[in-house]
mmCIF file of the C-alpha atoms, coordinates in Angstrom:
data_MODEL
# 
_entry.id   MODEL 
# 
loop_
_atom_site.group_PDB 
_atom_site.id 
_atom_site.type_symbol 
_atom_site.label_atom_id 
_atom_site.label_alt_id 
_atom_site.label_comp_id 
_atom_site.label_asym_id 
_atom_site.label_entity_id 
_atom_site.label_seq_id 
_atom_site.pdbx_PDB_ins_code 
_atom_site.Cartn_x 
_atom_site.Cartn_y 
_atom_site.Cartn_z 
_atom_site.occupancy 
_atom_site.B_iso_or_equiv 
_atom_site.pdbx_formal_charge 
_atom_site.auth_seq_id 
_atom_site.auth_comp_id 
_atom_site.auth_asym_id 
_atom_site.auth_atom_id 
_atom_site.pdbx_PDB_model_num 
ATOM 1   C CA . MET A 1 1   ? -94.143  86.115 168.084 1.00 0.00 ? 1   MET A CA 1 
ATOM 2   C CA . SER A 1 2   ? -91.831  83.424 169.442 1.00 0.00 ? 2   SER A CA 1 
ATOM 3   C CA . ILE A 1 3   ? -88.129  82.725 169.817 1.00 0.00 ? 3   ILE A CA 1 
ATOM 4   C CA . TYR A 1 4   ? -88.875  79.668 167.640 1.00 0.00 ? 4   TYR A CA 1 
ATOM 5   C CA . LYS A 1 5   ? -88.202  82.091 164.768 1.00 0.00 ? 5   LYS A CA 1 
ATOM 6   C CA . LEU A 1 6   ? -84.495  81.801 165.632 1.00 0.00 ? 6   LEU A CA 1 
ATOM 7   C CA . LYS A 1 7   ? -84.509  78.058 164.948 1.00 0.00 ? 7   LYS A CA 1 
ATOM 8   C CA . SER A 1 8   ? -83.014  78.258 161.449 1.00 0.00 ? 8   SER A CA 1 
ATOM 9   C CA . SER A 1 9   ? -79.985  80.214 162.696 1.00 0.00 ? 9   SER A CA 1 
ATOM 10  C CA . PHE A 1 10  ? -79.523  77.737 165.543 1.00 0.00 ? 10  PHE A CA 1 
ATOM 11  C CA . GLN A 1 11  ? -79.701  74.832 163.089 1.00 0.00 ? 11  GLN A CA 1 
ATOM 12  C CA . ASN A 1 12  ? -77.053  76.408 160.859 1.00 0.00 ? 12  ASN A CA 1 
ATOM 13  C CA . MET A 1 13  ? -74.676  76.499 163.826 1.00 0.00 ? 13  MET A CA 1 
ATOM 14  C CA . LEU A 1 14  ? -75.333  72.823 164.583 1.00 0.00 ? 14  LEU A CA 1 
ATOM 15  C CA . ARG A 1 15  ? -75.207  71.496 161.014 1.00 0.00 ? 15  ARG A CA 1 
ATOM 16  C CA . PRO A 1 16  ? -71.482  70.537 161.044 1.00 0.00 ? 16  PRO A CA 1 
ATOM 17  C CA . LEU A 1 17  ? -71.990  68.594 164.299 1.00 0.00 ? 17  LEU A CA 1 
ATOM 18  C CA . VAL A 1 18  ? -75.063  66.869 162.878 1.00 0.00 ? 18  VAL A CA 1 
ATOM 19  C CA . GLY A 1 19  ? -73.067  65.772 159.837 1.00 0.00 ? 19  GLY A CA 1 
ATOM 20  C CA . ARG A 1 20  ? -70.412  64.217 162.066 1.00 0.00 ? 20  ARG A CA 1 
ATOM 21  C CA . LEU A 1 21  ? -73.020  62.454 164.203 1.00 0.00 ? 21  LEU A CA 1 
ATOM 22  C CA . ALA A 1 22  ? -74.682  61.009 161.099 1.00 0.00 ? 22  ALA A CA 1 
ATOM 23  C CA . ALA A 1 23  ? -71.298  59.762 159.858 1.00 0.00 ? 23  ALA A CA 1 
ATOM 24  C CA . MET A 1 24  ? -70.765  58.058 163.233 1.00 0.00 ? 24  MET A CA 1 
ATOM 25  C CA . GLY A 1 25  ? -74.072  56.214 162.886 1.00 0.00 ? 25  GLY A CA 1 
ATOM 26  C CA . VAL A 1 26  ? -75.975  58.179 165.516 1.00 0.00 ? 26  VAL A CA 1 
ATOM 27  C CA . THR A 1 27  ? -79.712  58.111 164.808 1.00 0.00 ? 27  THR A CA 1 
ATOM 28  C CA . ALA A 1 28  ? -82.406  60.711 165.352 1.00 0.00 ? 28  ALA A CA 1 
ATOM 29  C CA . ASN A 1 29  ? -84.359  58.348 167.611 1.00 0.00 ? 29  ASN A CA 1 
ATOM 30  C CA . GLN A 1 30  ? -81.321  57.775 169.811 1.00 0.00 ? 30  GLN A CA 1 
ATOM 31  C CA . VAL A 1 31  ? -80.887  61.533 170.285 1.00 0.00 ? 31  VAL A CA 1 
ATOM 32  C CA . THR A 1 32  ? -84.601  61.916 171.086 1.00 0.00 ? 32  THR A CA 1 
ATOM 33  C CA . LEU A 1 33  ? -84.529  59.157 173.702 1.00 0.00 ? 33  LEU A CA 1 
ATOM 34  C CA . ILE A 1 34  ? -81.320  60.391 175.332 1.00 0.00 ? 34  ILE A CA 1 
ATOM 35  C CA . ALA A 1 35  ? -82.820  63.868 175.714 1.00 0.00 ? 35  ALA A CA 1 
ATOM 36  C CA . ALA A 1 36  ? -85.951  62.380 177.299 1.00 0.00 ? 36  ALA A CA 1 
ATOM 37  C CA . VAL A 1 37  ? -83.978  60.232 179.741 1.00 0.00 ? 37  VAL A CA 1 
ATOM 38  C CA . VAL A 1 38  ? -81.859  63.191 180.876 1.00 0.00 ? 38  VAL A CA 1 
ATOM 39  C CA . SER A 1 39  ? -84.982  65.361 181.276 1.00 0.00 ? 39  SER A CA 1 
ATOM 40  C CA . VAL A 1 40  ? -86.709  62.731 183.413 1.00 0.00 ? 40  VAL A CA 1 
ATOM 41  C CA . ALA A 1 41  ? -83.555  62.239 185.493 1.00 0.00 ? 41  ALA A CA 1 
ATOM 42  C CA . ILE A 1 42  ? -83.191  65.973 186.198 1.00 0.00 ? 42  ILE A CA 1 
ATOM 43  C CA . GLY A 1 43  ? -86.891  66.359 186.987 1.00 0.00 ? 43  GLY A CA 1 
ATOM 44  C CA . ALA A 1 44  ? -86.833  63.368 189.354 1.00 0.00 ? 44  ALA A CA 1 
ATOM 45  C CA . LEU A 1 45  ? -83.688  64.681 191.076 1.00 0.00 ? 45  LEU A CA 1 
ATOM 46  C CA . LEU A 1 46  ? -85.294  68.063 191.703 1.00 0.00 ? 46  LEU A CA 1 
ATOM 47  C CA . VAL A 1 47  ? -88.473  66.498 193.096 1.00 0.00 ? 47  VAL A CA 1 
ATOM 48  C CA . VAL A 1 48  ? -86.518  64.224 195.442 1.00 0.00 ? 48  VAL A CA 1 
ATOM 49  C CA . ASN A 1 49  ? -84.038  66.947 196.424 1.00 0.00 ? 49  ASN A CA 1 
ATOM 50  C CA . PRO A 1 50  ? -85.316  70.455 195.567 1.00 0.00 ? 50  PRO A CA 1 
ATOM 51  C CA . ALA A 1 51  ? -82.140  72.150 196.794 1.00 0.00 ? 51  ALA A CA 1 
ATOM 52  C CA . PRO A 1 52  ? -81.917  75.628 195.225 1.00 0.00 ? 52  PRO A CA 1 
ATOM 53  C CA . ALA A 1 53  ? -78.407  75.017 193.866 1.00 0.00 ? 53  ALA A CA 1 
ATOM 54  C CA . LEU A 1 54  ? -79.629  72.029 191.844 1.00 0.00 ? 54  LEU A CA 1 
ATOM 55  C CA . PHE A 1 55  ? -82.037  74.267 189.921 1.00 0.00 ? 55  PHE A CA 1 
ATOM 56  C CA . ALA A 1 56  ? -78.941  75.566 188.105 1.00 0.00 ? 56  ALA A CA 1 
ATOM 57  C CA . LEU A 1 57  ? -79.255  72.362 186.073 1.00 0.00 ? 57  LEU A CA 1 
ATOM 58  C CA . VAL A 1 58  ? -82.482  73.643 184.513 1.00 0.00 ? 58  VAL A CA 1 
ATOM 59  C CA . PRO A 1 59  ? -81.147  76.563 182.412 1.00 0.00 ? 59  PRO A CA 1 
ATOM 60  C CA . VAL A 1 60  ? -78.154  74.513 181.315 1.00 0.00 ? 60  VAL A CA 1 
ATOM 61  C CA . TRP A 1 61  ? -80.294  71.550 180.318 1.00 0.00 ? 61  TRP A CA 1 
ATOM 62  C CA . MET A 1 62  ? -83.007  73.675 178.692 1.00 0.00 ? 62  MET A CA 1 
ATOM 63  C CA . PHE A 1 63  ? -80.378  75.081 176.320 1.00 0.00 ? 63  PHE A CA 1 
ATOM 64  C CA . LEU A 1 64  ? -78.839  71.675 175.632 1.00 0.00 ? 64  LEU A CA 1 
ATOM 65  C CA . ARG A 1 65  ? -82.280  70.139 175.190 1.00 0.00 ? 65  ARG A CA 1 
ATOM 66  C CA . MET A 1 66  ? -83.115  72.679 172.485 1.00 0.00 ? 66  MET A CA 1 
ATOM 67  C CA . ALA A 1 67  ? -79.899  71.625 170.790 1.00 0.00 ? 67  ALA A CA 1 
ATOM 68  C CA . PHE A 1 68  ? -80.880  67.951 171.085 1.00 0.00 ? 68  PHE A CA 1 
ATOM 69  C CA . ASN A 1 69  ? -84.296  68.752 169.621 1.00 0.00 ? 69  ASN A CA 1 
ATOM 70  C CA . ALA A 1 70  ? -82.715  70.548 166.692 1.00 0.00 ? 70  ALA A CA 1 
ATOM 71  C CA . VAL A 1 71  ? -80.203  67.752 166.124 1.00 0.00 ? 71  VAL A CA 1 
ATOM 72  C CA . ASP A 1 72  ? -82.754  64.932 166.058 1.00 0.00 ? 72  ASP A CA 1 
ATOM 73  C CA . GLY A 1 73  ? -84.907  66.865 163.593 1.00 0.00 ? 73  GLY A CA 1 
ATOM 74  C CA . MET A 1 74  ? -81.964  67.566 161.307 1.00 0.00 ? 74  MET A CA 1 
ATOM 75  C CA . LEU A 1 75  ? -80.807  63.960 161.421 1.00 0.00 ? 75  LEU A CA 1 
ATOM 76  C CA . ALA A 1 76  ? -84.323  62.880 160.456 1.00 0.00 ? 76  ALA A CA 1 
ATOM 77  C CA . ARG A 1 77  ? -84.883  65.389 157.652 1.00 0.00 ? 77  ARG A CA 1 
ATOM 78  C CA . GLU A 1 78  ? -81.411  65.874 156.221 1.00 0.00 ? 78  GLU A CA 1 
ATOM 79  C CA . HIS A 1 79  ? -79.932  62.392 156.648 1.00 0.00 ? 79  HIS A CA 1 
ATOM 80  C CA . GLY A 1 80  ? -82.796  60.127 155.614 1.00 0.00 ? 80  GLY A CA 1 
ATOM 81  C CA . GLN A 1 81  ? -83.785  59.027 159.116 1.00 0.00 ? 81  GLN A CA 1 
ATOM 82  C CA . LYS A 1 82  ? -87.378  60.274 159.134 1.00 0.00 ? 82  LYS A CA 1 
ATOM 83  C CA . SER A 1 83  ? -89.791  57.566 160.309 1.00 0.00 ? 83  SER A CA 1 
ATOM 84  C CA . PRO A 1 84  ? -93.296  57.191 161.781 1.00 0.00 ? 84  PRO A CA 1 
ATOM 85  C CA . LEU A 1 85  ? -91.750  55.926 165.039 1.00 0.00 ? 85  LEU A CA 1 
ATOM 86  C CA . GLY A 1 86  ? -89.540  58.999 165.187 1.00 0.00 ? 86  GLY A CA 1 
ATOM 87  C CA . GLY A 1 87  ? -92.577  61.237 164.804 1.00 0.00 ? 87  GLY A CA 1 
ATOM 88  C CA . TYR A 1 88  ? -94.310  59.566 167.742 1.00 0.00 ? 88  TYR A CA 1 
ATOM 89  C CA . LEU A 1 89  ? -91.171  59.598 169.889 1.00 0.00 ? 89  LEU A CA 1 
ATOM 90  C CA . ASN A 1 90  ? -90.511  63.258 169.156 1.00 0.00 ? 90  ASN A CA 1 
ATOM 91  C CA . GLU A 1 91  ? -93.965  64.435 170.215 1.00 0.00 ? 91  GLU A CA 1 
ATOM 92  C CA . ILE A 1 92  ? -94.476  62.105 173.189 1.00 0.00 ? 92  ILE A CA 1 
ATOM 93  C CA . THR A 1 93  ? -91.036  62.596 174.735 1.00 0.00 ? 93  THR A CA 1 
ATOM 94  C CA . ASP A 1 94  ? -91.317  66.378 174.382 1.00 0.00 ? 94  ASP A CA 1 
ATOM 95  C CA . VAL A 1 95  ? -94.555  66.442 176.362 1.00 0.00 ? 95  VAL A CA 1 
ATOM 96  C CA . VAL A 1 96  ? -93.177  64.097 179.040 1.00 0.00 ? 96  VAL A CA 1 
ATOM 97  C CA . SER A 1 97  ? -89.934  66.055 179.301 1.00 0.00 ? 97  SER A CA 1 
ATOM 98  C CA . ASP A 1 98  ? -91.780  69.352 179.674 1.00 0.00 ? 98  ASP A CA 1 
ATOM 99  C CA . ALA A 1 99  ? -93.942  67.943 182.469 1.00 0.00 ? 99  ALA A CA 1 
ATOM 100 C CA . VAL A 1 100 ? -91.090  66.499 184.509 1.00 0.00 ? 100 VAL A CA 1 
ATOM 101 C CA . LEU A 1 101 ? -88.994  69.656 184.177 1.00 0.00 ? 101 LEU A CA 1 
ATOM 102 C CA . TYR A 1 102 ? -91.826  72.045 185.111 1.00 0.00 ? 102 TYR A CA 1 
ATOM 103 C CA . ILE A 1 103 ? -93.342  70.222 188.093 1.00 0.00 ? 103 ILE A CA 1 
ATOM 104 C CA . PRO A 1 104 ? -90.314  70.667 190.449 1.00 0.00 ? 104 PRO A CA 1 
ATOM 105 C CA . PHE A 1 105 ? -90.957  74.414 190.410 1.00 0.00 ? 105 PHE A CA 1 
ATOM 106 C CA . ALA A 1 106 ? -94.193  73.758 192.299 1.00 0.00 ? 106 ALA A CA 1 
ATOM 107 C CA . LEU A 1 107 ? -91.943  73.043 195.295 1.00 0.00 ? 107 LEU A CA 1 
ATOM 108 C CA . VAL A 1 108 ? -90.454  76.553 195.145 1.00 0.00 ? 108 VAL A CA 1 
ATOM 109 C CA . ALA A 1 109 ? -92.216  79.375 197.008 1.00 0.00 ? 109 ALA A CA 1 
ATOM 110 C CA . PRO A 1 110 ? -94.357  81.236 196.009 1.00 0.00 ? 110 PRO A CA 1 
ATOM 111 C CA . PHE A 1 111 ? -95.417  78.716 193.348 1.00 0.00 ? 111 PHE A CA 1 
ATOM 112 C CA . SER A 1 112 ? -97.975  75.967 193.948 1.00 0.00 ? 112 SER A CA 1 
ATOM 113 C CA . LEU A 1 113 ? -98.806  72.516 192.603 1.00 0.00 ? 113 LEU A CA 1 
ATOM 114 C CA . PRO A 1 114 ? -102.338 73.309 191.322 1.00 0.00 ? 114 PRO A CA 1 
ATOM 115 C CA . TRP A 1 115 ? -101.041 76.146 189.174 1.00 0.00 ? 115 TRP A CA 1 
ATOM 116 C CA . PHE A 1 116 ? -98.216  74.021 187.813 1.00 0.00 ? 116 PHE A CA 1 
ATOM 117 C CA . MET A 1 117 ? -100.575 71.174 187.025 1.00 0.00 ? 117 MET A CA 1 
ATOM 118 C CA . ALA A 1 118 ? -102.554 73.704 184.983 1.00 0.00 ? 118 ALA A CA 1 
ATOM 119 C CA . ILE A 1 119 ? -99.365  74.867 183.250 1.00 0.00 ? 119 ILE A CA 1 
ATOM 120 C CA . VAL A 1 120 ? -98.393  71.282 182.386 1.00 0.00 ? 120 VAL A CA 1 
ATOM 121 C CA . PHE A 1 121 ? -101.887 70.559 181.073 1.00 0.00 ? 121 PHE A CA 1 
ATOM 122 C CA . LEU A 1 122 ? -101.979 73.699 178.925 1.00 0.00 ? 122 LEU A CA 1 
ATOM 123 C CA . ALA A 1 123 ? -98.431  73.139 177.662 1.00 0.00 ? 123 ALA A CA 1 
ATOM 124 C CA . THR A 1 124 ? -99.514  69.665 176.562 1.00 0.00 ? 124 THR A CA 1 
ATOM 125 C CA . LEU A 1 125 ? -102.571 71.174 174.902 1.00 0.00 ? 125 LEU A CA 1 
ATOM 126 C CA . THR A 1 126 ? -100.408 73.581 172.888 1.00 0.00 ? 126 THR A CA 1 
ATOM 127 C CA . GLU A 1 127 ? -98.428  70.661 171.477 1.00 0.00 ? 127 GLU A CA 1 
ATOM 128 C CA . PHE A 1 128 ? -101.642 68.726 170.774 1.00 0.00 ? 128 PHE A CA 1 
ATOM 129 C CA . ALA A 1 129 ? -103.051 71.733 168.907 1.00 0.00 ? 129 ALA A CA 1 
ATOM 130 C CA . GLY A 1 130 ? -99.841  71.976 166.902 1.00 0.00 ? 130 GLY A CA 1 
ATOM 131 C CA . VAL A 1 131 ? -99.875  68.307 165.919 1.00 0.00 ? 131 VAL A CA 1 
ATOM 132 C CA . LEU A 1 132 ? -103.532 68.427 164.878 1.00 0.00 ? 132 LEU A CA 1 
ATOM 133 C CA . GLY A 1 133 ? -102.461 70.486 161.874 1.00 0.00 ? 133 GLY A CA 1 
ATOM 134 C CA . VAL A 1 134 ? -100.676 67.402 160.545 1.00 0.00 ? 134 VAL A CA 1 
ATOM 135 C CA . ALA A 1 135 ? -103.631 65.147 161.359 1.00 0.00 ? 135 ALA A CA 1 
ATOM 136 C CA . HIS A 1 136 ? -105.857 67.348 159.190 1.00 0.00 ? 136 HIS A CA 1 
ATOM 137 C CA . GLY A 1 137 ? -103.461 67.399 156.270 1.00 0.00 ? 137 GLY A CA 1 
ATOM 138 C CA . ASN A 1 138 ? -101.719 70.665 157.078 1.00 0.00 ? 138 ASN A CA 1 
ATOM 139 C CA . GLY A 1 139 ? -98.298  71.414 158.529 1.00 0.00 ? 139 GLY A CA 1 
ATOM 140 C CA . ARG A 1 140 ? -97.250  71.238 162.176 1.00 0.00 ? 140 ARG A CA 1 
ATOM 141 C CA . SER A 1 141 ? -98.090  74.535 163.887 1.00 0.00 ? 141 SER A CA 1 
ATOM 142 C CA . TYR A 1 142 ? -95.415  76.276 165.980 1.00 0.00 ? 142 TYR A CA 1 
ATOM 143 C CA . GLU A 1 143 ? -97.069  79.620 166.720 1.00 0.00 ? 143 GLU A CA 1 
ATOM 144 C CA . GLY A 1 144 ? -96.422  81.358 170.042 1.00 0.00 ? 144 GLY A CA 1 
ATOM 145 C CA . PRO A 1 145 ? -96.374  83.297 172.218 1.00 0.00 ? 145 PRO A CA 1 
ATOM 146 C CA . MET A 1 146 ? -95.654  80.374 174.576 1.00 0.00 ? 146 MET A CA 1 
ATOM 147 C CA . GLY A 1 147 ? -94.296  77.587 172.423 1.00 0.00 ? 147 GLY A CA 1 
ATOM 148 C CA . LYS A 1 148 ? -91.736  75.036 173.552 1.00 0.00 ? 148 LYS A CA 1 
ATOM 149 C CA . SER A 1 149 ? -88.734  77.322 172.990 1.00 0.00 ? 149 SER A CA 1 
ATOM 150 C CA . ASP A 1 150 ? -90.422  80.196 174.820 1.00 0.00 ? 150 ASP A CA 1 
ATOM 151 C CA . ARG A 1 151 ? -91.224  77.933 177.761 1.00 0.00 ? 151 ARG A CA 1 
ATOM 152 C CA . ALA A 1 152 ? -87.622  76.734 177.822 1.00 0.00 ? 152 ALA A CA 1 
ATOM 153 C CA . LEU A 1 153 ? -86.475  80.347 178.102 1.00 0.00 ? 153 LEU A CA 1 
ATOM 154 C CA . LEU A 1 154 ? -88.973  81.092 180.889 1.00 0.00 ? 154 LEU A CA 1 
ATOM 155 C CA . PHE A 1 155 ? -88.168  78.035 182.995 1.00 0.00 ? 155 PHE A CA 1 
ATOM 156 C CA . GLY A 1 156 ? -84.465  78.345 182.341 1.00 0.00 ? 156 GLY A CA 1 
ATOM 157 C CA . ALA A 1 157 ? -84.594  81.893 183.705 1.00 0.00 ? 157 ALA A CA 1 
ATOM 158 C CA . LEU A 1 158 ? -86.626  80.764 186.725 1.00 0.00 ? 158 LEU A CA 1 
ATOM 159 C CA . GLY A 1 159 ? -84.147  77.968 187.400 1.00 0.00 ? 159 GLY A CA 1 
ATOM 160 C CA . ALA A 1 160 ? -81.266  80.430 187.304 1.00 0.00 ? 160 ALA A CA 1 
ATOM 161 C CA . LEU A 1 161 ? -83.085  82.749 189.728 1.00 0.00 ? 161 LEU A CA 1 
ATOM 162 C CA . VAL A 1 162 ? -83.828  79.934 192.186 1.00 0.00 ? 162 VAL A CA 1 
ATOM 163 C CA . ALA A 1 163 ? -80.210  78.729 192.025 1.00 0.00 ? 163 ALA A CA 1 
ATOM 164 C CA . GLY A 1 164 ? -78.878  82.237 192.483 1.00 0.00 ? 164 GLY A CA 1 
ATOM 165 C CA . PHE A 1 165 ? -81.165  83.488 195.252 1.00 0.00 ? 165 PHE A CA 1 
ATOM 166 C CA . GLY A 1 166 ? -82.484  80.332 196.919 1.00 0.00 ? 166 GLY A CA 1 
ATOM 167 C CA . THR A 1 167 ? -86.119  81.349 196.486 1.00 0.00 ? 167 THR A CA 1 
ATOM 168 C CA . LEU A 1 168 ? -88.248  83.717 194.449 1.00 0.00 ? 168 LEU A CA 1 
ATOM 169 C CA . PRO A 1 169 ? -89.818  87.059 195.463 1.00 0.00 ? 169 PRO A CA 1 
ATOM 170 C CA . PRO A 1 170 ? -93.573  87.022 196.200 1.00 0.00 ? 170 PRO A CA 1 
ATOM 171 C CA . TRP A 1 171 ? -94.475  88.918 193.006 1.00 0.00 ? 171 TRP A CA 1 
ATOM 172 C CA . THR A 1 172 ? -93.318  85.957 190.888 1.00 0.00 ? 172 THR A CA 1 
ATOM 173 C CA . TRP A 1 173 ? -96.536  84.178 191.953 1.00 0.00 ? 173 TRP A CA 1 
ATOM 174 C CA . HIS A 1 174 ? -98.183  86.125 189.130 1.00 0.00 ? 174 HIS A CA 1 
ATOM 175 C CA . ILE A 1 175 ? -96.028  84.302 186.575 1.00 0.00 ? 175 ILE A CA 1 
ATOM 176 C CA . GLN A 1 176 ? -98.309  81.279 187.007 1.00 0.00 ? 176 GLN A CA 1 
ATOM 177 C CA . PRO A 1 177 ? -101.594 82.835 185.821 1.00 0.00 ? 177 PRO A CA 1 
ATOM 178 C CA . MET A 1 178 ? -99.734  84.864 183.201 1.00 0.00 ? 178 MET A CA 1 
ATOM 179 C CA . ALA A 1 179 ? -98.163  81.684 181.813 1.00 0.00 ? 179 ALA A CA 1 
ATOM 180 C CA . CYS A 1 180 ? -101.596 80.044 181.683 1.00 0.00 ? 180 CYS A CA 1 
ATOM 181 C CA . VAL A 1 181 ? -103.045 82.975 179.737 1.00 0.00 ? 181 VAL A CA 1 
ATOM 182 C CA . LEU A 1 182 ? -100.156 82.883 177.265 1.00 0.00 ? 182 LEU A CA 1 
ATOM 183 C CA . LEU A 1 183 ? -100.531 79.126 176.848 1.00 0.00 ? 183 LEU A CA 1 
ATOM 184 C CA . VAL A 1 184 ? -104.250 79.473 176.084 1.00 0.00 ? 184 VAL A CA 1 
ATOM 185 C CA . TRP A 1 185 ? -103.363 82.217 173.597 1.00 0.00 ? 185 TRP A CA 1 
ATOM 186 C CA . THR A 1 186 ? -100.863 79.844 171.999 1.00 0.00 ? 186 THR A CA 1 
ATOM 187 C CA . VAL A 1 187 ? -103.494 77.116 171.635 1.00 0.00 ? 187 VAL A CA 1 
ATOM 188 C CA . VAL A 1 188 ? -105.846 79.581 169.950 1.00 0.00 ? 188 VAL A CA 1 
ATOM 189 C CA . ASN A 1 189 ? -103.099 80.792 167.603 1.00 0.00 ? 189 ASN A CA 1 
ATOM 190 C CA . ARG A 1 190 ? -102.204 77.236 166.602 1.00 0.00 ? 190 ARG A CA 1 
ATOM 191 C CA . VAL A 1 191 ? -105.811 76.288 165.946 1.00 0.00 ? 191 VAL A CA 1 
ATOM 192 C CA . ARG A 1 192 ? -106.305 79.448 163.883 1.00 0.00 ? 192 ARG A CA 1 
ATOM 193 C CA . ALA A 1 193 ? -103.124 78.737 161.926 1.00 0.00 ? 193 ALA A CA 1 
ATOM 194 C CA . GLY A 1 194 ? -104.315 75.195 161.184 1.00 0.00 ? 194 GLY A CA 1 
ATOM 195 C CA . LEU A 1 195 ? -107.698 76.442 160.015 1.00 0.00 ? 195 LEU A CA 1 
ATOM 196 C CA . THR A 1 196 ? -106.085 79.112 157.850 1.00 0.00 ? 196 THR A CA 1 
ATOM 197 C CA . GLU A 1 197 ? -103.877 76.518 156.164 1.00 0.00 ? 197 GLU A CA 1 
ATOM 198 C CA . ALA A 1 198 ? -106.897 74.277 155.687 1.00 0.00 ? 198 ALA A CA 1 
# 
């Protein structure tokens, strides 16, 4: 169960734009790198200046970043731009982007840095578990319930709440352990999926 299941519909909406970008000479790797640079810039801005209003950038960018991720994949697969370098860039920049966009929330009460370090670690582990399917001759695993798209929805919603209210109510502290449990569940699901395919 994951909103990743909506990816095909999202891609269909973007396909005309992707065709125009390909005709203009835009490459998948360029799109991947641009998305990573913007993610790092937003994360760094929020760490340096964690003003609540600036967290409004997170939901906007999380949506656009999903579009960037879909576009670079479509350029690679549908326009002959798939490459080993692109595969490395796609996985590495996703993990880096997640980390820099999640960590600023540790500066928002009632969240804390140790919990968010755990979330970043487990989020990275989910992507590692997904990629291992390819390493063992099977497909990339995208199982949820806390895949990249699901995390984008969660942190986008949290960013909107911080921007709208300036802080978060005390009960939202529980989101941290709940997210960790869901991330561990995701790792298990991806390992099981890889073993099933094997």
